[in-house]
C-alpha positions as a LaTeX table, in Angstrom:
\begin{tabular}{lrrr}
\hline
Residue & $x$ (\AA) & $y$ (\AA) & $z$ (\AA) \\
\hline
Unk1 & $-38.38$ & $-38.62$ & 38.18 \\
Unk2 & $-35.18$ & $-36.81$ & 39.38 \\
Unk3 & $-33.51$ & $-38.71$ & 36.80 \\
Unk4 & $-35.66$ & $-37.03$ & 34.21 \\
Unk5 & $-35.41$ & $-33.50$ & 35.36 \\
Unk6 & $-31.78$ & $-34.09$ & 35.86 \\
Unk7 & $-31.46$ & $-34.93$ & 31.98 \\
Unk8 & $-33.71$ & $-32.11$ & 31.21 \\
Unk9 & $-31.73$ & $-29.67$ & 33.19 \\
Unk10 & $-28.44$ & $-31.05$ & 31.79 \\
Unk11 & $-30.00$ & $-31.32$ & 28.08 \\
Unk12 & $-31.12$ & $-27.13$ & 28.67 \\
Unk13 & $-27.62$ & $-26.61$ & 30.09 \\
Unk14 & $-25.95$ & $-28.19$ & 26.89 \\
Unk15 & $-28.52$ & $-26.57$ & 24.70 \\
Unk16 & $-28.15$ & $-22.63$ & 25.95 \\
Unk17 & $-24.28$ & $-23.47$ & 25.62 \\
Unk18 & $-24.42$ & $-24.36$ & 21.67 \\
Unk19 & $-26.53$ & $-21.40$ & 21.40 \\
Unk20 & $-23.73$ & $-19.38$ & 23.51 \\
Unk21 & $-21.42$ & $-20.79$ & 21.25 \\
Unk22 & $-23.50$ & $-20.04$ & 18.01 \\
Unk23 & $-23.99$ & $-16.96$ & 19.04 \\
Unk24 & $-19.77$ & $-16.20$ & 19.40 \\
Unk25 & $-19.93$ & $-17.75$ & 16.37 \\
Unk26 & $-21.98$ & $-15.51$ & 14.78 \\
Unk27 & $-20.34$ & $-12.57$ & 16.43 \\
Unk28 & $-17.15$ & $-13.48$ & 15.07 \\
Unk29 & $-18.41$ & $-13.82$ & 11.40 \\
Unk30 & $-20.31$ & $-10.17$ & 11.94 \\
Unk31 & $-16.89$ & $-8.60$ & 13.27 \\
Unk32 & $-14.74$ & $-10.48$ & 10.69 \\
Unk33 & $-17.81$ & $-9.08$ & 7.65 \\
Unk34 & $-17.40$ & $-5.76$ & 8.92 \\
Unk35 & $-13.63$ & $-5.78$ & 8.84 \\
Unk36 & $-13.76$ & $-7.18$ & 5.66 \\
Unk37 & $-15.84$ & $-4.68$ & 4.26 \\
Unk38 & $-13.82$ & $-1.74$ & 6.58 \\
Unk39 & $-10.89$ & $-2.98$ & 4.39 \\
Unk40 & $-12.21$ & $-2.46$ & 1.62 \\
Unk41 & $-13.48$ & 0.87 & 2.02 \\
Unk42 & $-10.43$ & 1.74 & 2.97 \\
Unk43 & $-7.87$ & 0.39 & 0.23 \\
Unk44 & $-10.17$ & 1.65 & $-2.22$ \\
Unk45 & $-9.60$ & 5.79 & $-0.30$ \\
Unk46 & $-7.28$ & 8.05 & $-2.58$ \\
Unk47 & $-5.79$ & 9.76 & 0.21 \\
Unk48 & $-3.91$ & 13.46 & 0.11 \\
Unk49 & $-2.31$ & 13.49 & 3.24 \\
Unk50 & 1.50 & 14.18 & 3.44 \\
Unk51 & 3.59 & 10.74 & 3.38 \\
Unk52 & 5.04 & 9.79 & 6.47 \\
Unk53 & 7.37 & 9.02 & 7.53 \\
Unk54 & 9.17 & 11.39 & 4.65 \\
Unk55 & 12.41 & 9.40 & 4.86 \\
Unk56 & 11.11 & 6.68 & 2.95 \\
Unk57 & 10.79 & 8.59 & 0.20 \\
Unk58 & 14.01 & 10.33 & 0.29 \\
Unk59 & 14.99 & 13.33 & $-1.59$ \\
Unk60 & 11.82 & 14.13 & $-2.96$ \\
Unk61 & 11.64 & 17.39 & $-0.85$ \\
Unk62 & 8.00 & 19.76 & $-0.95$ \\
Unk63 & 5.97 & 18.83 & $-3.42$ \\
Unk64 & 2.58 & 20.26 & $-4.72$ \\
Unk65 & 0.40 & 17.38 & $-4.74$ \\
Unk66 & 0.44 & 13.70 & $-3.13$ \\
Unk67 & $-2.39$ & 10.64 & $-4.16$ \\
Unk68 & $-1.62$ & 7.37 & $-2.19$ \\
Unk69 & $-3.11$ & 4.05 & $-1.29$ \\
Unk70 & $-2.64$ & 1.16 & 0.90 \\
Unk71 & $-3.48$ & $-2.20$ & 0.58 \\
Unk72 & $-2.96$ & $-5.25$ & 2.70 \\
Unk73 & $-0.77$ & $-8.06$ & 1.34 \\
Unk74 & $-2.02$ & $-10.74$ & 3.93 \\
Unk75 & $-5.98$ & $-10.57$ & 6.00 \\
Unk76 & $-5.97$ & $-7.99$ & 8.65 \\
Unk77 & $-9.30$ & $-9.32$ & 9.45 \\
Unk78 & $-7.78$ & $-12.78$ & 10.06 \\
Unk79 & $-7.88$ & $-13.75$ & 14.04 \\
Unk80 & $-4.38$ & $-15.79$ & 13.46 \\
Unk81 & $-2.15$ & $-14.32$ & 15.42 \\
Unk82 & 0.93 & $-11.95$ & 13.56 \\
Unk83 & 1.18 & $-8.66$ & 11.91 \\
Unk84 & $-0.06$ & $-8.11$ & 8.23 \\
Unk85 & 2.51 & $-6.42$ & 5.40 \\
Unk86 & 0.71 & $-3.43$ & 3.66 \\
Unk87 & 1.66 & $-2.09$ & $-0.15$ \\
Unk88 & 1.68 & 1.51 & $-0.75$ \\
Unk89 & 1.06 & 3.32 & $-3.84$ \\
Unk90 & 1.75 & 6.76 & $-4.73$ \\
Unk91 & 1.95 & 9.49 & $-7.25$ \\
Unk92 & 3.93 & 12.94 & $-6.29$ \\
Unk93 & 3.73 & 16.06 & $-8.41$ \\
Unk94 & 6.98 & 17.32 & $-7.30$ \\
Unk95 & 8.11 & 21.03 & $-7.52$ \\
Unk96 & 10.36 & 21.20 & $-10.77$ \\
Unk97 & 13.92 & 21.81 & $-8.85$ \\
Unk98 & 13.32 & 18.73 & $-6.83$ \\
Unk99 & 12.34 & 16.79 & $-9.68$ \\
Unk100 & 15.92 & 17.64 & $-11.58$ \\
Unk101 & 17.88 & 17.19 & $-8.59$ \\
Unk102 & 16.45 & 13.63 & $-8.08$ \\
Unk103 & 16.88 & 12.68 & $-11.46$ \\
Unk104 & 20.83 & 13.87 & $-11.72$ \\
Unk105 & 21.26 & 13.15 & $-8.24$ \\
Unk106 & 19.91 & 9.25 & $-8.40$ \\
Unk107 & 20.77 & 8.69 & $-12.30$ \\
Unk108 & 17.59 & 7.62 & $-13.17$ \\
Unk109 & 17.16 & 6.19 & $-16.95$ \\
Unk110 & 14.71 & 5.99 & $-19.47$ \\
Unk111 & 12.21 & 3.01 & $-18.33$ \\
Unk112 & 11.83 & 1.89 & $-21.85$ \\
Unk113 & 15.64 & 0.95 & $-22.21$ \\
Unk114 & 15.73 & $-1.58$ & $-19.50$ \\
Unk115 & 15.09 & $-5.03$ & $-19.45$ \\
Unk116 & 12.68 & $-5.36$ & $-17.17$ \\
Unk117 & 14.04 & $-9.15$ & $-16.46$ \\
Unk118 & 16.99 & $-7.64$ & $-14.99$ \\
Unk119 & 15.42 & $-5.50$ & $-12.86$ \\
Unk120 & 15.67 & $-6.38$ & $-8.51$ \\
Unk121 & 11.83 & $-6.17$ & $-8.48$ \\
Unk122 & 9.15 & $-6.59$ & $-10.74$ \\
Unk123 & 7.33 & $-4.13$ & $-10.53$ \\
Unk124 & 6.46 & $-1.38$ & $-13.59$ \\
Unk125 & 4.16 & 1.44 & $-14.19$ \\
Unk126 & 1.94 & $-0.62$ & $-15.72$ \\
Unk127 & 1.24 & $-2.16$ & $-11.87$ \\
Unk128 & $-0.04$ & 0.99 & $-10.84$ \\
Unk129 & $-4.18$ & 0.60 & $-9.20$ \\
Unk130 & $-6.98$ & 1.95 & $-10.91$ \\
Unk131 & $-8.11$ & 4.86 & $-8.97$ \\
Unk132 & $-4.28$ & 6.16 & $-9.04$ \\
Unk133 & $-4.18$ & 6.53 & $-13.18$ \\
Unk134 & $-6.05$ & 9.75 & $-13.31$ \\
Unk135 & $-3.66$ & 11.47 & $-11.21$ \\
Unk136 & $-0.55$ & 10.30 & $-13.82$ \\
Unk137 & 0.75 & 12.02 & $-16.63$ \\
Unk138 & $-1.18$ & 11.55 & $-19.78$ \\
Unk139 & 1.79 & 10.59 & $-22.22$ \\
Unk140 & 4.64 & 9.84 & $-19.18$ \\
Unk141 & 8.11 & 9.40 & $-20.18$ \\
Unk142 & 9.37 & 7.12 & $-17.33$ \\
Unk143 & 12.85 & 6.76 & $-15.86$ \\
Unk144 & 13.97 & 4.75 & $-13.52$ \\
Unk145 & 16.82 & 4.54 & $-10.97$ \\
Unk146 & 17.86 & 1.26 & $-8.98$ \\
Unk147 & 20.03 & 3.26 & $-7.24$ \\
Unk148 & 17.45 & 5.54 & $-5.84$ \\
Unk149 & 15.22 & 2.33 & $-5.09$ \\
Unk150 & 18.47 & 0.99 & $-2.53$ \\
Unk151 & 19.03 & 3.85 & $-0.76$ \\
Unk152 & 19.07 & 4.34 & 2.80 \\
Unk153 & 16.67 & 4.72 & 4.18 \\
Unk154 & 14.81 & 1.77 & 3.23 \\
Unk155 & 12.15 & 0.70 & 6.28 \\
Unk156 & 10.15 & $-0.63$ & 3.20 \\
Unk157 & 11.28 & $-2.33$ & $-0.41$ \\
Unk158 & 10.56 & 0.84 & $-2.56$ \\
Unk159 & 10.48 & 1.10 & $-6.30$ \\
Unk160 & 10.41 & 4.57 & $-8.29$ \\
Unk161 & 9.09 & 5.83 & $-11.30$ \\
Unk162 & 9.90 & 9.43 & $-12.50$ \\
Unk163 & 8.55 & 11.56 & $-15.51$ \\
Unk164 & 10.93 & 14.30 & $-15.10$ \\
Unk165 & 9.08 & 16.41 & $-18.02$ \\
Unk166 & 5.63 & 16.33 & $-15.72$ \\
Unk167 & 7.54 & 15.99 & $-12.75$ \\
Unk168 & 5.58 & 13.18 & $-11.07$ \\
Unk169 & 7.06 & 10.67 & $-9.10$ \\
Unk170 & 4.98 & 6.75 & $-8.80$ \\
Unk171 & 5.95 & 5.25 & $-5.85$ \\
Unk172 & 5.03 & 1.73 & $-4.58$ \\
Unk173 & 6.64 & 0.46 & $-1.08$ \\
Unk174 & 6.05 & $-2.72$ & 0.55 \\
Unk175 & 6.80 & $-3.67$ & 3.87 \\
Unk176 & 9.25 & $-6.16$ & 4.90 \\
\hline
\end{tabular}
């Protein structure tokens, strides 16, 4: 008889531990859904606040007008252990003497007269996200400037686009 209430107790004791488990189990897979859908909501935010730090986007000065995202390049939500690298996409309306002053300053070209094989990243206008289009110029004349994409400082791999007639600047940086 103490044999059998032994097993019993032991066969309880395993069974309140699976459901202790299941029920981490289950907490984990809530969490990780509502990160997952956190994420979501917000890459999918247009945000207007200033970008900072200002040095990586250098020489672009005041500007009127700022719409940026982020996304994450890896799962934030993921419980492996190690940091996750974030893409950032922006378009400036810049005031029109910055604007010139980056273009002569930088040497930026006309987009549409470069190889975009050649190019140190591949990354075009045409990669911009959805929700960032109605904020570009309608008919944009792109240039372009490698040089302006190397310089210091560079905390993140950045690539520029300039219309220098609607004075908007498209930004994307990526962390590395």
């Amino acid at each position: 008889m103490k044999t059998g209430r032994r097993a019993r107790s032991a066969m309880l004791a395993a069974v309140a531990g699976l459901l202790l488990v299941g029920g981490c189990d289950t907490a984990v897979v809530d969490e990780t859904r509502g990160c997952q859908e956190q994420l979501q909501v917000d890459e999918a935010k247009v945000r207007v606040s200033r970008w900072d730090p200002p040095e990586e986007l250098p020489y672009v000065g005041e500007y009127s007008e700022i719409h940026w995202q982020a996304r994450a390049l890896g799962n934030p939500c993921s419980r492996a252990p190690g940091p996750t690298d974030w893409e950032y996409q922006g378009v400036i309306v810049l005031r029109p003497e910055n604007a010139h002053r980056l273009a002569e300053q930088f040497t930026f070209v006309p987009f549409a007269s470069i190889d975009p094989a050649e190019l140190l990243h591949s990354h075009t206008p045409t990669d911009v996200r959805p929700d960032l289009v109605p904020f570009l110029p309608a008919k944009p004349r792109w240039l372009h400037s490698e040089i302006y994409n190397e310089t210091a400082p560079s905390t993140r791999w950045r690539v520029a686009f300039l219309d220098l007639e609607h004075q908007t600047l498209l930004f994307m940086l990526n962390d590395h």
